[in-house]
C-alpha positions as CSV (number, residue, x, y, z in Angstrom):
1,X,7.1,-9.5,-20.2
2,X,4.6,-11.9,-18.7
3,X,5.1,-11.0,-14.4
4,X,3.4,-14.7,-14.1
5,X,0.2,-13.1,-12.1
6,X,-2.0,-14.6,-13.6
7,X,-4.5,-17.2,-11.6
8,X,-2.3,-15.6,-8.2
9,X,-4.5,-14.3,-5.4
10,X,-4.3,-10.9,-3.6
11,X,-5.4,-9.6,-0.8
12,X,-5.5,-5.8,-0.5
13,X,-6.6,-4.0,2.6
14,X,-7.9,-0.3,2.4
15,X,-8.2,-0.7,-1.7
16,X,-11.5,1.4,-2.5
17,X,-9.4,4.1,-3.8
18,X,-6.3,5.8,-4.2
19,X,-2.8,4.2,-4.7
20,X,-4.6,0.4,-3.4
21,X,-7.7,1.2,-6.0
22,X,-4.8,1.6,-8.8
23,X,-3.1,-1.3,-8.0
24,X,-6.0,-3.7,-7.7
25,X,-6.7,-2.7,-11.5
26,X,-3.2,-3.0,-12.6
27,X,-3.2,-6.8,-10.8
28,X,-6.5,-7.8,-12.0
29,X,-5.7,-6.4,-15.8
30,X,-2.2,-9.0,-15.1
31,X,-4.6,-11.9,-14.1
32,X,-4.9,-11.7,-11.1
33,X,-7.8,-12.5,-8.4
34,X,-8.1,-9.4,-6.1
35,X,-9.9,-9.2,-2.9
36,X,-10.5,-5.5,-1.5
37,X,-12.2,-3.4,1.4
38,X,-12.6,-0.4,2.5
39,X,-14.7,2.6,4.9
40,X,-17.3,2.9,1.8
41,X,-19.2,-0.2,0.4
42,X,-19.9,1.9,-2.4
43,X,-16.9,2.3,-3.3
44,X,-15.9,-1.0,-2.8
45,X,-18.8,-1.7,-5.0
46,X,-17.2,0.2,-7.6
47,X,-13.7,-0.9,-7.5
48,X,-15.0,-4.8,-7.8
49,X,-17.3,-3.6,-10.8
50,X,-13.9,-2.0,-12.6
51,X,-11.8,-5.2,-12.3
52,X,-14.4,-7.5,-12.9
53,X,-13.9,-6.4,-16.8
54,X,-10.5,-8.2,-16.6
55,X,-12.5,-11.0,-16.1
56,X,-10.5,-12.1,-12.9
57,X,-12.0,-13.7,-9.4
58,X,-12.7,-10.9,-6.9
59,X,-14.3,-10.4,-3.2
60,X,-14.7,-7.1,-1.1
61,X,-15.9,-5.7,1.7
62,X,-16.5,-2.4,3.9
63,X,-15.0,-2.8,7.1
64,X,-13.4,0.0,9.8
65,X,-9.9,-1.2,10.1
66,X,-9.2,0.3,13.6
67,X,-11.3,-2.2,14.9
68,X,-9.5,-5.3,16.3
69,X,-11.1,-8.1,14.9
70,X,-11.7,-6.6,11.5
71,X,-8.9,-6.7,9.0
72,X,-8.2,-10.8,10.0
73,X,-11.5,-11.3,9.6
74,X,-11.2,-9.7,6.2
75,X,-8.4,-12.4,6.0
76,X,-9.7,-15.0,6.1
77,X,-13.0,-14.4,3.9
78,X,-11.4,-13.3,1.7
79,X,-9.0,-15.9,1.1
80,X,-11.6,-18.7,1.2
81,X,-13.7,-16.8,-1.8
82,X,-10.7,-16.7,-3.8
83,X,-9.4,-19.8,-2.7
84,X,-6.0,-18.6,-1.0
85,X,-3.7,-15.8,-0.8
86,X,-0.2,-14.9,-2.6
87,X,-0.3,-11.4,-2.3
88,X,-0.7,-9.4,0.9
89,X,-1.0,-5.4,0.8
90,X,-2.0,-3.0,3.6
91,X,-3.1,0.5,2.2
92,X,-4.5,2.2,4.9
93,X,-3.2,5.5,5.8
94,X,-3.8,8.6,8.0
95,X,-1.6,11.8,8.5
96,X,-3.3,14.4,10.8
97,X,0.0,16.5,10.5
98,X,0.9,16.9,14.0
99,X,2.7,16.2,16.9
100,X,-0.1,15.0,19.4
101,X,-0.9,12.2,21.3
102,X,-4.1,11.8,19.2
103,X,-2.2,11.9,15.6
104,X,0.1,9.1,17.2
105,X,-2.8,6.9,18.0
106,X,-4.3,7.9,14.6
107,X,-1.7,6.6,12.7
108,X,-1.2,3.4,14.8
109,X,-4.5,2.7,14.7
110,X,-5.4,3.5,11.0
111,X,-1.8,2.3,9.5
112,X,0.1,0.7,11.4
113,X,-1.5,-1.8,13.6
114,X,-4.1,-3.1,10.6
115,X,-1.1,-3.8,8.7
116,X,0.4,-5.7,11.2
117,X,-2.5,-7.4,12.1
118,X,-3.4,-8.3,7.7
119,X,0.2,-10.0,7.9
120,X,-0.2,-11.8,10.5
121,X,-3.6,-13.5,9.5
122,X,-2.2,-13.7,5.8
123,X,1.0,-15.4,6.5
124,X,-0.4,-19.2,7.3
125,X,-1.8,-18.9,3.6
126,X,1.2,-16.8,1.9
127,X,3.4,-19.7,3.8
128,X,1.2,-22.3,1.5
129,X,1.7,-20.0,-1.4
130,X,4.5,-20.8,-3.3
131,X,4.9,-17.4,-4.1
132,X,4.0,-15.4,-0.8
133,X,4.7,-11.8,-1.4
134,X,3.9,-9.2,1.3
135,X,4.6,-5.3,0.6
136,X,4.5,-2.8,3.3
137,X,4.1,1.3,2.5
138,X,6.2,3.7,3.7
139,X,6.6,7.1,2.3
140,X,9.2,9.4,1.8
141,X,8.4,11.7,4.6
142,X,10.4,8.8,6.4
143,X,13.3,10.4,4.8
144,X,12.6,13.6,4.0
145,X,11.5,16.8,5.9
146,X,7.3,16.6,5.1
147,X,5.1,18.6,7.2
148,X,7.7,18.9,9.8
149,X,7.6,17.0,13.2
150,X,4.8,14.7,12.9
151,X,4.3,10.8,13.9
152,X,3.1,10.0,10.0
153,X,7.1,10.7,9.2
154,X,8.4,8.2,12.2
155,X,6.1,5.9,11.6
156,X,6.4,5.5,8.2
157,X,10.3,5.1,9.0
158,X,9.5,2.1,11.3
159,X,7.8,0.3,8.4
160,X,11.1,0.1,6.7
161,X,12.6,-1.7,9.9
162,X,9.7,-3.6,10.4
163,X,9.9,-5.1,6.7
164,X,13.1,-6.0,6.6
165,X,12.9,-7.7,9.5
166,X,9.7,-9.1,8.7
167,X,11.6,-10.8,5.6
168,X,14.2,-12.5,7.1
169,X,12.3,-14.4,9.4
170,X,9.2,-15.1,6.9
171,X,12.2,-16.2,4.1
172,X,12.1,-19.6,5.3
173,X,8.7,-20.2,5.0
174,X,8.9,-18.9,1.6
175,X,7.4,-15.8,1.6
176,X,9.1,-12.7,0.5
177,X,8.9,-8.8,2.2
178,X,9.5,-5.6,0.6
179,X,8.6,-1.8,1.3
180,X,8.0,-0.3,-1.2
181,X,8.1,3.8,-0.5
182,X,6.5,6.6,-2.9
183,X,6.7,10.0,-3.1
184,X,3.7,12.1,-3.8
185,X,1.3,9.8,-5.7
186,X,-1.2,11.7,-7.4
187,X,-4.7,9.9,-8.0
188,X,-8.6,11.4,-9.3
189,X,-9.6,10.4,-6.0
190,X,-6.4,10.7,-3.5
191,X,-5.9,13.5,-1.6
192,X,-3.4,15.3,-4.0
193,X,-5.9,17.2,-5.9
194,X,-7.6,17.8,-2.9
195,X,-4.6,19.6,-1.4
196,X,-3.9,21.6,-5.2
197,X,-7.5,23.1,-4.3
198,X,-7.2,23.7,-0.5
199,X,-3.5,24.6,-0.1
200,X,-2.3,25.3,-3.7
201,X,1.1,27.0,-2.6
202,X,2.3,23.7,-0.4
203,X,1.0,22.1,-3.5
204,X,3.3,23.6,-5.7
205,X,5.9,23.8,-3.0
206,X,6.2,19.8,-3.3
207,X,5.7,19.7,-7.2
208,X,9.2,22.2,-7.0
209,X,10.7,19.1,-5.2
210,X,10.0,17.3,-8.2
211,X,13.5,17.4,-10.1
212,X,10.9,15.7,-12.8
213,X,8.8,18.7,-13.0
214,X,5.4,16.1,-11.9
215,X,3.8,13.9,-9.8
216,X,4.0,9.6,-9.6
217,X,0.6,8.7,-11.1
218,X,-1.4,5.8,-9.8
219,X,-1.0,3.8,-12.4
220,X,2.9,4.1,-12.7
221,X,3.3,3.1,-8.6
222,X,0.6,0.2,-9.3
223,X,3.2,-1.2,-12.3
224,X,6.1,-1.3,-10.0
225,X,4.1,-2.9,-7.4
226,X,2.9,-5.6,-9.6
227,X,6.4,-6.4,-10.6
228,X,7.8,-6.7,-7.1
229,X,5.0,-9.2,-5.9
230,X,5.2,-10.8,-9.5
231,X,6.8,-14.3,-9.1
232,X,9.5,-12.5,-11.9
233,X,10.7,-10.9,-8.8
234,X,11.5,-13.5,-7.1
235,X,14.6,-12.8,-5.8
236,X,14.0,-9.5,-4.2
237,X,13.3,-9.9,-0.6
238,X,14.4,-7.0,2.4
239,X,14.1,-4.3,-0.3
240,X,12.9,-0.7,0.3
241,X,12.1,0.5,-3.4
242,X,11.7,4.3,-3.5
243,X,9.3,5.4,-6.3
244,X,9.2,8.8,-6.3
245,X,10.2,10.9,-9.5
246,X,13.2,11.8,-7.6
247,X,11.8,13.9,-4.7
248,X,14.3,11.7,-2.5
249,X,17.5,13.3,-2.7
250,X,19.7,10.9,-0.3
251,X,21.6,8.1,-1.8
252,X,19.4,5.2,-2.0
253,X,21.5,2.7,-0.6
């Protein structure tokens, strides 16, 4: 199935690795022109030297996403190098695993605000789009017990109200919101294998979750992504789209 990606733009903040490293291949490999940043320029470096083999525009930068100014900034370079946007992704992500004042302002800072702030500097150019597509992460520690109390959990929850209201009042303008929310994703350079290493019996504790018997890969997240924001999709708007190998047990409705 052609997804119709190809020659699209997307923007993809906090992309130097991980689940946002996996889906900046998977969109370039469909045609599409990615822009990327990230904490490390080397890795940045990398990530724009592994989808410039697709033969696809691409821009990055390093940048510290907590700081105000920096992920509109991002923005807008990045949508005058590749000549606009049509795809709008926020990856960052922290999760101190706590119930502090400090892990609260970790998360908003790192998470939620430059997410917030990427779609509002994106929209004027997803509105000119024809095919503006924003997704916004949650995770299913919004729904399930993970690490116990913690603000990564609520927070992630809000994202889900955030989007769908986020895609009513963007629908007019033509631009389409969905949340999309994984499980545990595992990646070479996510935390995951980190964690099998450093706390091997939560490890397996959350692999037992897994009616599956394994972990989301990168690559399998990335595909579902691509085919949410692909104009084929183009229907789907409000949507929270659990991809997860079935560690969510609630009905998904």
């Amino acid at each position: 199935m052609d997804l119709g990606l190809k020659g699209l733009r997307a923007i993809l903040v906090g992309a130097n690795g991980g689940i946002g490293r996996a889906v900046a291949h998977v969109l370039a490999q469909e045609g599409c022109d990615v822009a990327i940043c990230g904490r490390s320029q080397e890795k940045v470096d990398k990530v724009l030297s592994e989808v410039a083999a697709s033969g696809v525009k691409s821009y990055g930068e390093a940048l510290d996403v907590t700081q105000v100014d920096a992920v509109p900034a991002f923005v807008d370079k990045a949508a005058e190098a590749l000549g606009g946007c049509d795809i709008f992704i926020s990856f960052t992500s922290i999760n101190l695993g706590e119930d502090t004042d400090a892990a609260w302002d970790a998360v908003m800072q790192a998470d939620i605000l430059p997410m917030r702030r990427g779609v509002a500097a994106a929209r004027p150019y997803l509105a000119k789009s024809g095919n503006g597509s924003i997704v916004c992460f949650s995770s299913a520690g919004a729904v399930e017990e993970f690490m116990g109390v913690q603000p990564y959990n609520a927070l992630k929850a809000a994202v889900m109200n955030y989007a769908s209201s986020l895609a009513q009042a963007l629908a007019p303008e033509g631009i389409r919101v969905n949340c999309i929310t994984p499980g545990p994703v595992m990646t070479e350079d996510g935390p995951w294998p980190k964690i099998k290493e450093a706390a091997p019996e939560f490890y397996e504790a959350t692999l037992a979750n897994m009616p599956s018997g394994r972990f989301t890969t990168g690559e399998e997240l990335a595909k579902a992504i691509a085919f949410v924001v692909s104009p084929t999709c183009k229907a789907m708007t409000g949507a929270n789209i659990v991809v997860d190998n079935g560690y969510t047990k609630r009905t998904q409705f």
